[in-house]
PDB file of C-alpha atoms in Angstrom:
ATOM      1  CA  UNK A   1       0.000   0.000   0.000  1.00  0.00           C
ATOM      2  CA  UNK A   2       0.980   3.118  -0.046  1.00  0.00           C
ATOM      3  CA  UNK A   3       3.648   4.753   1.944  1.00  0.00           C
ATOM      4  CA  UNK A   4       4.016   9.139   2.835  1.00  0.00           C
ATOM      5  CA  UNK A   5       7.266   9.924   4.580  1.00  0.00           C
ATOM      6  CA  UNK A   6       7.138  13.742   5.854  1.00  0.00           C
ATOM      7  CA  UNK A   7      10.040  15.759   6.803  1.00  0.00           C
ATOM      8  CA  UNK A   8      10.720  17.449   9.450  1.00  0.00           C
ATOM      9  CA  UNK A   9       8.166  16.672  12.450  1.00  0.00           C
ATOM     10  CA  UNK A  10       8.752  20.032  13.725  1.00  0.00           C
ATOM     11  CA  UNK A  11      10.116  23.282  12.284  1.00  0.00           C
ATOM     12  CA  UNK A  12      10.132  26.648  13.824  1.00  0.00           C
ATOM     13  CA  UNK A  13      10.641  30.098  11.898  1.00  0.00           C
ATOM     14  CA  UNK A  14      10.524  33.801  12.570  1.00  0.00           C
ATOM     15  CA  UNK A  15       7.661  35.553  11.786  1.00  0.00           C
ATOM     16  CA  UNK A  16       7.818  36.835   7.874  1.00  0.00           C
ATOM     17  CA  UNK A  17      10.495  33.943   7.244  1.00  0.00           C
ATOM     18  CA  UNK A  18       9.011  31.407   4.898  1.00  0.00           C
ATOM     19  CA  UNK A  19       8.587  27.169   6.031  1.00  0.00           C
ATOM     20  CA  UNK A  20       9.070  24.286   3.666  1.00  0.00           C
ATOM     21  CA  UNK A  21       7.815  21.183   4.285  1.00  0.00           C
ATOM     22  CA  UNK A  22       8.336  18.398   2.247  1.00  0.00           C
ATOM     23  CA  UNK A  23       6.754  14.500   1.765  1.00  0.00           C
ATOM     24  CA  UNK A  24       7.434  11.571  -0.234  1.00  0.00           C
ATOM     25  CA  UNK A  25       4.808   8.999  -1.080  1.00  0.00           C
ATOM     26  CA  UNK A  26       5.866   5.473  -2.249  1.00  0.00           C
ATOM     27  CA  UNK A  27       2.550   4.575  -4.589  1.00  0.00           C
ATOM     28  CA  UNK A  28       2.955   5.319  -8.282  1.00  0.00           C
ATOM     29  CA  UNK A  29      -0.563   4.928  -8.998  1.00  0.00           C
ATOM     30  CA  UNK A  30      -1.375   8.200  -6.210  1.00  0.00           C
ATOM     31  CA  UNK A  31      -2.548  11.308  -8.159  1.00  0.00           C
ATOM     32  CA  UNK A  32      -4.385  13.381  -5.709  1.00  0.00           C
ATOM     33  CA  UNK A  33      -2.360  15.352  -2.772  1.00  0.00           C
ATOM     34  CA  UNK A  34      -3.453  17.450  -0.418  1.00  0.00           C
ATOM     35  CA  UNK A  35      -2.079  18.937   2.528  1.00  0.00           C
ATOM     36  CA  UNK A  36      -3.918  19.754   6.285  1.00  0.00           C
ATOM     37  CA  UNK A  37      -3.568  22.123   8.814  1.00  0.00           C
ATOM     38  CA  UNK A  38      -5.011  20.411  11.946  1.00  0.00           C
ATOM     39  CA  UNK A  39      -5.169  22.406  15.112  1.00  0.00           C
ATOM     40  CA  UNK A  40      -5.349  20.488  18.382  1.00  0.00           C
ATOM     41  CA  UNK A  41      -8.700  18.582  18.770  1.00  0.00           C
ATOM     42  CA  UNK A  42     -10.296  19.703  15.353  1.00  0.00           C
ATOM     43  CA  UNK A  43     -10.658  18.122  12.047  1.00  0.00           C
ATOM     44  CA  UNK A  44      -7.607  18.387   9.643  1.00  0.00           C
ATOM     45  CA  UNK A  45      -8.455  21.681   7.376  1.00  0.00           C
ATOM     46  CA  UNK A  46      -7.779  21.654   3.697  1.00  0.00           C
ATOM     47  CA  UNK A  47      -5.257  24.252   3.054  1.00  0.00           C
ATOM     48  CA  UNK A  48      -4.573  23.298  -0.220  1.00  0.00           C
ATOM     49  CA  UNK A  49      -4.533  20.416  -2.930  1.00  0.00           C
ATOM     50  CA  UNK A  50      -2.946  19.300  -5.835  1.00  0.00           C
ATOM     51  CA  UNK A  51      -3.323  16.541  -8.848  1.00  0.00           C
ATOM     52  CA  UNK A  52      -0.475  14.689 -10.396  1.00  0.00           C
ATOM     53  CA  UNK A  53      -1.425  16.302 -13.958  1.00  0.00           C
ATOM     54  CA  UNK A  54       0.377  20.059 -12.926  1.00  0.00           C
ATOM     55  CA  UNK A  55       3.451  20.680 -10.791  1.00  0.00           C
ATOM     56  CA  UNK A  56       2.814  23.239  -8.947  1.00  0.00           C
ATOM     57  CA  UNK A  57      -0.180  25.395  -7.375  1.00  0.00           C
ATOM     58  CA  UNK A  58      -0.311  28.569  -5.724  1.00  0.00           C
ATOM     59  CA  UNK A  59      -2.636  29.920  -3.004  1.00  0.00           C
ATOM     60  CA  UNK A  60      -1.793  33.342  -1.427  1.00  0.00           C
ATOM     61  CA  UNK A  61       1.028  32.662   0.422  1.00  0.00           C
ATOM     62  CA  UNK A  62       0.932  29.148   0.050  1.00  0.00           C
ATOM     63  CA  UNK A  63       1.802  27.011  -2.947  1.00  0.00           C
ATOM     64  CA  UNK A  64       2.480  23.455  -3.054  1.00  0.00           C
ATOM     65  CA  UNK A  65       5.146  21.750  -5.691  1.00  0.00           C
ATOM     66  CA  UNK A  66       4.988  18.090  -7.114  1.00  0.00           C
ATOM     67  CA  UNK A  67       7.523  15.680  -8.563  1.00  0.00           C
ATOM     68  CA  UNK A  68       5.719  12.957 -10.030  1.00  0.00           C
ATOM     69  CA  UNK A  69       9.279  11.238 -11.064  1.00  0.00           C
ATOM     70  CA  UNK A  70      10.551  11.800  -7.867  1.00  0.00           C
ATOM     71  CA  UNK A  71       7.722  10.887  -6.198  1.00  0.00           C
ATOM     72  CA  UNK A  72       7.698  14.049  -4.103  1.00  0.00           C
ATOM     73  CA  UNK A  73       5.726  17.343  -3.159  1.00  0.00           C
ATOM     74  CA  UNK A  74       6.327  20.447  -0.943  1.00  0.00           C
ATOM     75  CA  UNK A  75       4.099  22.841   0.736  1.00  0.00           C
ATOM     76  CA  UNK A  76       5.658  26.314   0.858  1.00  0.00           C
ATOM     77  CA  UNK A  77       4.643  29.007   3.040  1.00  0.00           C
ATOM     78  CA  UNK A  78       5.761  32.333   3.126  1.00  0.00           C
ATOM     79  CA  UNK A  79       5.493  35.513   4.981  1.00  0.00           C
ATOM     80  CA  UNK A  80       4.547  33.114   7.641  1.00  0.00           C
ATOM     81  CA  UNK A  81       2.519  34.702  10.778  1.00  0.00           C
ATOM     82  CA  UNK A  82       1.708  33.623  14.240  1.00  0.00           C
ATOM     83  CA  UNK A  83      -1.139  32.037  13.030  1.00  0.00           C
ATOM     84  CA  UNK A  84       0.261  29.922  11.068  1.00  0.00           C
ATOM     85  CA  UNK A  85       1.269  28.163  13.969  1.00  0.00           C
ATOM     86  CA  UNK A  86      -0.215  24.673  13.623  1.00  0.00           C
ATOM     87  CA  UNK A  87       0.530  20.945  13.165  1.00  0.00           C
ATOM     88  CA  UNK A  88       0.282  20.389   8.692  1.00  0.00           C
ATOM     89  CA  UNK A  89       0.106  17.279   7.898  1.00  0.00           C
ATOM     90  CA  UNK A  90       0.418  15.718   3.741  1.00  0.00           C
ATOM     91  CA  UNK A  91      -1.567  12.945   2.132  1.00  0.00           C
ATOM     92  CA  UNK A  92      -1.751  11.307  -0.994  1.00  0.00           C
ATOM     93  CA  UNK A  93      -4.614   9.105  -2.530  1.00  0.00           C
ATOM     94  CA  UNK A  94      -5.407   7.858  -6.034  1.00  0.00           C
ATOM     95  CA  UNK A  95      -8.444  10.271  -7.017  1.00  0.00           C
ATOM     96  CA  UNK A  96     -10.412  10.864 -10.118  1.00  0.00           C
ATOM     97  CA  UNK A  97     -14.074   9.361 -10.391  1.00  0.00           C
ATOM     98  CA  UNK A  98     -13.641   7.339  -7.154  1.00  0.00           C
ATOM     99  CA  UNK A  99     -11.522   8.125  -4.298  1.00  0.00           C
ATOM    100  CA  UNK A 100      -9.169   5.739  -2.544  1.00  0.00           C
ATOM    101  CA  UNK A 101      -8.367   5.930   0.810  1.00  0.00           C
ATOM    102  CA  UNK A 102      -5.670   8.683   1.863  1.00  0.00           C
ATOM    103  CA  UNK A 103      -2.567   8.103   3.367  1.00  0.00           C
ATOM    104  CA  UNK A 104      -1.364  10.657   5.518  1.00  0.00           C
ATOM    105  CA  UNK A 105       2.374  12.117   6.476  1.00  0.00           C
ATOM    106  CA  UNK A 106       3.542  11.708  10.191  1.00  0.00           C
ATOM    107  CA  UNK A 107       2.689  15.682  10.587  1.00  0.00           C
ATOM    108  CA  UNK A 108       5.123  18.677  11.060  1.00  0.00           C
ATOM    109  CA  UNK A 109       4.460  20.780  14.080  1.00  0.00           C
ATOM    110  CA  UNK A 110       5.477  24.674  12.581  1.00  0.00           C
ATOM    111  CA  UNK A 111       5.664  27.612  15.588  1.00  0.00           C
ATOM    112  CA  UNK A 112       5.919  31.004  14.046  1.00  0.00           C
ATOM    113  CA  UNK A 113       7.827  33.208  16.585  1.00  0.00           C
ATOM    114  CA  UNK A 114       6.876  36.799  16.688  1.00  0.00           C
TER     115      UNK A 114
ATOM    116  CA  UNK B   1     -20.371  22.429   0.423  1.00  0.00           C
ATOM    117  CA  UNK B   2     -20.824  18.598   1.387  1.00  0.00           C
ATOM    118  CA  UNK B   3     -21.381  18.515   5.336  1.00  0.00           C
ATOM    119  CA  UNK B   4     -20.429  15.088   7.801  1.00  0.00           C
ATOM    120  CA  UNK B   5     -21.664  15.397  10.769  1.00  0.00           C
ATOM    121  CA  UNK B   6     -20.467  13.160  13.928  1.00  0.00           C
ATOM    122  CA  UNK B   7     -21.273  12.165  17.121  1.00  0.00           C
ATOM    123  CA  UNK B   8     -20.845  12.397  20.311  1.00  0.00           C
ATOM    124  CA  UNK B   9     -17.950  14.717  19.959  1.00  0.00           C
ATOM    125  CA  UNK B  10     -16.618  13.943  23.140  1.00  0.00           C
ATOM    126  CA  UNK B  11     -17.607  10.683  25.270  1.00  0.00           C
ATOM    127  CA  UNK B  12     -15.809   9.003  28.373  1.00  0.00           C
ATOM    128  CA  UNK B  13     -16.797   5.206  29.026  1.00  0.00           C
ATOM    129  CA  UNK B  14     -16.029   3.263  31.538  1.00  0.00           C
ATOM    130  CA  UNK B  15     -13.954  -0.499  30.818  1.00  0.00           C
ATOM    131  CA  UNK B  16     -15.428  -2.914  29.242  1.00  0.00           C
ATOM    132  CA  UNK B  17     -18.431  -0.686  27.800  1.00  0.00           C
ATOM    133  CA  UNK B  18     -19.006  -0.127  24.280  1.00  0.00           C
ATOM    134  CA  UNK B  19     -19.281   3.250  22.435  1.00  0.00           C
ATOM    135  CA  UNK B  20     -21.196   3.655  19.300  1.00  0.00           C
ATOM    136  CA  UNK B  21     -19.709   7.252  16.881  1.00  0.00           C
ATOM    137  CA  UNK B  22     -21.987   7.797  14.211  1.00  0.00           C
ATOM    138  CA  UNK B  23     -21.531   9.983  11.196  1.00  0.00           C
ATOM    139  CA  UNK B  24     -24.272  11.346   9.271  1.00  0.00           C
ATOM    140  CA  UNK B  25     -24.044  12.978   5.246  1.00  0.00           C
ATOM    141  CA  UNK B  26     -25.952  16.157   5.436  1.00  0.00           C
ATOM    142  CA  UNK B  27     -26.169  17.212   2.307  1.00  0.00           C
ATOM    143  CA  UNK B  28     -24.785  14.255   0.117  1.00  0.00           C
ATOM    144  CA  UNK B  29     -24.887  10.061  -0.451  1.00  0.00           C
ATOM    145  CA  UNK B  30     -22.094   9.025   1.018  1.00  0.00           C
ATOM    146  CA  UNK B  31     -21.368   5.565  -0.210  1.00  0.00           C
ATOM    147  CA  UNK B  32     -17.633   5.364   1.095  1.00  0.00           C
ATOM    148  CA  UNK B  33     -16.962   6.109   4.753  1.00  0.00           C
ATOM    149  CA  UNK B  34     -13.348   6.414   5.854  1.00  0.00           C
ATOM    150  CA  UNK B  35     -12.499   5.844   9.484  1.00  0.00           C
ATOM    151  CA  UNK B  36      -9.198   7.247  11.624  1.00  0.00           C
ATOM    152  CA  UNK B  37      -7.929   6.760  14.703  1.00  0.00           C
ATOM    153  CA  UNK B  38      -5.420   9.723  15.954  1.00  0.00           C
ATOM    154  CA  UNK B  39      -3.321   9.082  19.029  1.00  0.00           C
ATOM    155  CA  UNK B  40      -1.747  12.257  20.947  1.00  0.00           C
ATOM    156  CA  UNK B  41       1.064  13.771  19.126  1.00  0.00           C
ATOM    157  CA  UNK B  42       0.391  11.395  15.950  1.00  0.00           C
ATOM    158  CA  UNK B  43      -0.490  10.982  12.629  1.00  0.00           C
ATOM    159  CA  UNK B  44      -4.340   9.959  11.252  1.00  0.00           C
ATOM    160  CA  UNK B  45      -4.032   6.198  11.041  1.00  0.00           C
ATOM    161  CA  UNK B  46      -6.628   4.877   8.699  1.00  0.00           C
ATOM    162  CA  UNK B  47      -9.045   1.974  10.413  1.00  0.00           C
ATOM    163  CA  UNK B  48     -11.309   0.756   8.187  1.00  0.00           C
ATOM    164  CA  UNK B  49     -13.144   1.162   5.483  1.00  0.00           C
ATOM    165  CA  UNK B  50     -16.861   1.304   5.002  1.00  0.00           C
ATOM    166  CA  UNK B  51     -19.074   0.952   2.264  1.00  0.00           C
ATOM    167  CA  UNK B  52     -23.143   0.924   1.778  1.00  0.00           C
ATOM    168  CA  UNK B  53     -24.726  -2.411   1.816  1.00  0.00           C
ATOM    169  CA  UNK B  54     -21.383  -4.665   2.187  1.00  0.00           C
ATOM    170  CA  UNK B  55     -19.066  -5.728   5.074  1.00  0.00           C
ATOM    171  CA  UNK B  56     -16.596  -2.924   5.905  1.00  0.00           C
ATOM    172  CA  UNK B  57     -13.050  -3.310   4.286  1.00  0.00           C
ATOM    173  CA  UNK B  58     -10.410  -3.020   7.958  1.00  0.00           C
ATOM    174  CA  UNK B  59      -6.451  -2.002   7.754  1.00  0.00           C
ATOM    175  CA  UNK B  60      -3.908  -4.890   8.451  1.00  0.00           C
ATOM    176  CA  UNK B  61      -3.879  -4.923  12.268  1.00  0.00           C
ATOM    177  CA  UNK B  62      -7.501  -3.668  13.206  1.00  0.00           C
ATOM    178  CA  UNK B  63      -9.548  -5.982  15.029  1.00  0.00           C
ATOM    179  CA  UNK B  64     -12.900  -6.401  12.980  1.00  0.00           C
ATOM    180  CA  UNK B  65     -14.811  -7.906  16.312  1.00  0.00           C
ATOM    181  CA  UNK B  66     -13.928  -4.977  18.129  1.00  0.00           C
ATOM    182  CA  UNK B  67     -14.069  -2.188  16.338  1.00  0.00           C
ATOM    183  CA  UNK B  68     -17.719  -2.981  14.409  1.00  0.00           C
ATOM    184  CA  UNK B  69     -18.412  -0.735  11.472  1.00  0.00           C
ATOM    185  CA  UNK B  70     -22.173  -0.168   9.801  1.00  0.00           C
ATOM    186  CA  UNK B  71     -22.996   1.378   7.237  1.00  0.00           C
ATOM    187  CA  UNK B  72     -27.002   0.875   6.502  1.00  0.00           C
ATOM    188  CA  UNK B  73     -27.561   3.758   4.586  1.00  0.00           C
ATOM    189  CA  UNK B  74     -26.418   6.208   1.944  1.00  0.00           C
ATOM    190  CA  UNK B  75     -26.815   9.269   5.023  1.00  0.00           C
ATOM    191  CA  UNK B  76     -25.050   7.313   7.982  1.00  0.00           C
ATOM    192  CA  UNK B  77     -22.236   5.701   8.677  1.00  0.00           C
ATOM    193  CA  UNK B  78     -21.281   4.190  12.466  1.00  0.00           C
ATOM    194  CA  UNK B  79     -18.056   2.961  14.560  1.00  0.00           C
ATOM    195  CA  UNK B  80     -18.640   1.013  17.727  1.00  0.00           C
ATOM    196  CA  UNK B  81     -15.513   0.300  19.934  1.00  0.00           C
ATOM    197  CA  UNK B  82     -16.740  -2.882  22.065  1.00  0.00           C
ATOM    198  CA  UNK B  83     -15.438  -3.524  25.090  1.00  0.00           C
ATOM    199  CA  UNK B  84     -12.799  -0.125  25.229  1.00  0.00           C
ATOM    200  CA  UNK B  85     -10.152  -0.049  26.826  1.00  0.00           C
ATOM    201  CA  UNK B  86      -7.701   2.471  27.383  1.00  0.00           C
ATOM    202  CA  UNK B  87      -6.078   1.963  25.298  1.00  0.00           C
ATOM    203  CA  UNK B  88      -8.547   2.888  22.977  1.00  0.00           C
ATOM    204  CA  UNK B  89      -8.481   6.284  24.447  1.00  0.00           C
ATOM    205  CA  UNK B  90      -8.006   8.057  21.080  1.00  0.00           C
ATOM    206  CA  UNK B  91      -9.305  10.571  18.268  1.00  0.00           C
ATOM    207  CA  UNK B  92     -11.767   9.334  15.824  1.00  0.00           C
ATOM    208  CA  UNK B  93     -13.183  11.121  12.796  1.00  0.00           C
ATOM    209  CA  UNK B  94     -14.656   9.665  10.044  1.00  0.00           C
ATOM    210  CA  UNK B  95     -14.049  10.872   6.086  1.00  0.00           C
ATOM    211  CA  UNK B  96     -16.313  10.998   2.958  1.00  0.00           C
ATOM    212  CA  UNK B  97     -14.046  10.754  -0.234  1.00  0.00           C
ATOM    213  CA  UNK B  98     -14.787  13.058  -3.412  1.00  0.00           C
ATOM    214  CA  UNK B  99     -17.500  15.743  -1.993  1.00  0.00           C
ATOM    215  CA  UNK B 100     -15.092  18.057  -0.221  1.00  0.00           C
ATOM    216  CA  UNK B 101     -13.710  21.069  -1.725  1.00  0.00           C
ATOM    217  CA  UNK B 102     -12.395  20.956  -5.058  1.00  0.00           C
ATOM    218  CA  UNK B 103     -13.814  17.137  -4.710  1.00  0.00           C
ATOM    219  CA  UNK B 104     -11.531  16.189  -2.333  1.00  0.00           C
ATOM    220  CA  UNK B 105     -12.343  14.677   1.275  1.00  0.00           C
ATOM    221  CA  UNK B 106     -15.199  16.053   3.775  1.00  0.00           C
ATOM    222  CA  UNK B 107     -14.071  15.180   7.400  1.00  0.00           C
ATOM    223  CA  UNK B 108     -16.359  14.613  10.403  1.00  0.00           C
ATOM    224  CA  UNK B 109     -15.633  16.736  13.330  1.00  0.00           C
ATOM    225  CA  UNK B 110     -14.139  13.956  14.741  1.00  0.00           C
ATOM    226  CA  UNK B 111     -14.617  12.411  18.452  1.00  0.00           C
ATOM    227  CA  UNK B 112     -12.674  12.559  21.671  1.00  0.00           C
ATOM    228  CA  UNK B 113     -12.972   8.958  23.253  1.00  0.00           C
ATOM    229  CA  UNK B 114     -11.810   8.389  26.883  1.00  0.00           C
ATOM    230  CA  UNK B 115     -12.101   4.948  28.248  1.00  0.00           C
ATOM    231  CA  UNK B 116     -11.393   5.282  32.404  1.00  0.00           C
TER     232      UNK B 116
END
């Protein structure tokens, strides 16, 4: 089945620096990724998505990169703010007209100093 | 957008009891149910999955017996931990695949399950 390896479990920046987090997945037939911001006792939040057919997607401040040879994607965040303090976590599934069942990373815990 | 609701958000049980978490499709047919399990500090492990009108589909390593998984209808799908332990003691939410935004996954709100 498939495998997501996320690096690193925690990661602390200034406030305005930018965070990088980054994931592998093992599963060659995966082609839906998102990635979660889950606060403590809530439901994991979509933040934002991508599909294996572009390479990169942009939100704001966030934009997430994939390498479908490598087998790898990144969530970038910049001008990061206190509130962006949060635990992210990265998934892959195999989407389309029927959804598999998504894996997800181990989670990075990010603290945004002031 | 697509709405799963679940309950009891919070619930503490006492050994040996059994707890039933439901989760209901507002606004949508759900016909595939995920279920997690999240342990403090951890990563959402997947549990099982269920589907309308068969037998539920459970991860290498989940007991079938004990967790018990039902999924009568298109609108509701339900978890029952038999006999908890503490160990059981976790974070459960339940997922609906492809009604979420941009079609991705709608997540329950999730339950906080205490076994004493």
């Amino acid at each position: 089945g498939e495998n997501v390896e996320q690096h690193p479990s925690t990661l602390s920046v200034q406030e305005g620096d930018s965070a990088v987090i980054k994931c592998t997945y093992s599963d060659s037939a995966s082609n839906y990724f998102p990635w979660y911001k889950q606060e403590l006792g809530k439901r994991p939040q979509l933040i934002i998505d991508i599909r294996s057919n572009v390479g990169e997607k942009k939100d704001q401040r966030i934009a997430v990169t994939l390498n479908k040879t490598a087998k790898h994607f990144s969530l970038h965040i910049t001008e990061t703010q206190p509130e962006d303090s949060a635990v992210y976590f990265c998934a892959a599934s195999t989407g389309g007209t029927s959804y598999g069942k998504l894996t997800f990373g181990q989670g990075t815990i990010l603290t945004v100093h002031p | 957008g697509a709405v799963v609701s679940q309950h009891p958000s919070r619930v503490i049980c006492k050994s040996g009891t059994s707890v039933k978490i439901e989760c209901r499709s507002l606004d949508f047919q759900a016909t595939t149910m995920f279920w997690y399990r999240q342990f403090p500090k951890q990563s959402l492990m997947l549990m099982a999955t269920s589907n309308e009108g068969s037998k539920a589909t459970y991860e290498q390593g989940v007991e079938k017996d004990k967790f018990l998984i039902n999924h009568a209808s298109l609108t509701l799908s339900t978890l029952t931990v038999t006999s908890a332990h503490p160990e059981d003691s976790s974070f459960y939410i339940c997922s609906a695949p492809g009604t979420g935004v941009s079609h991705g996954y709608t997540f329950g709100s999730g339950t906080r399950l205490t076994v004493v």
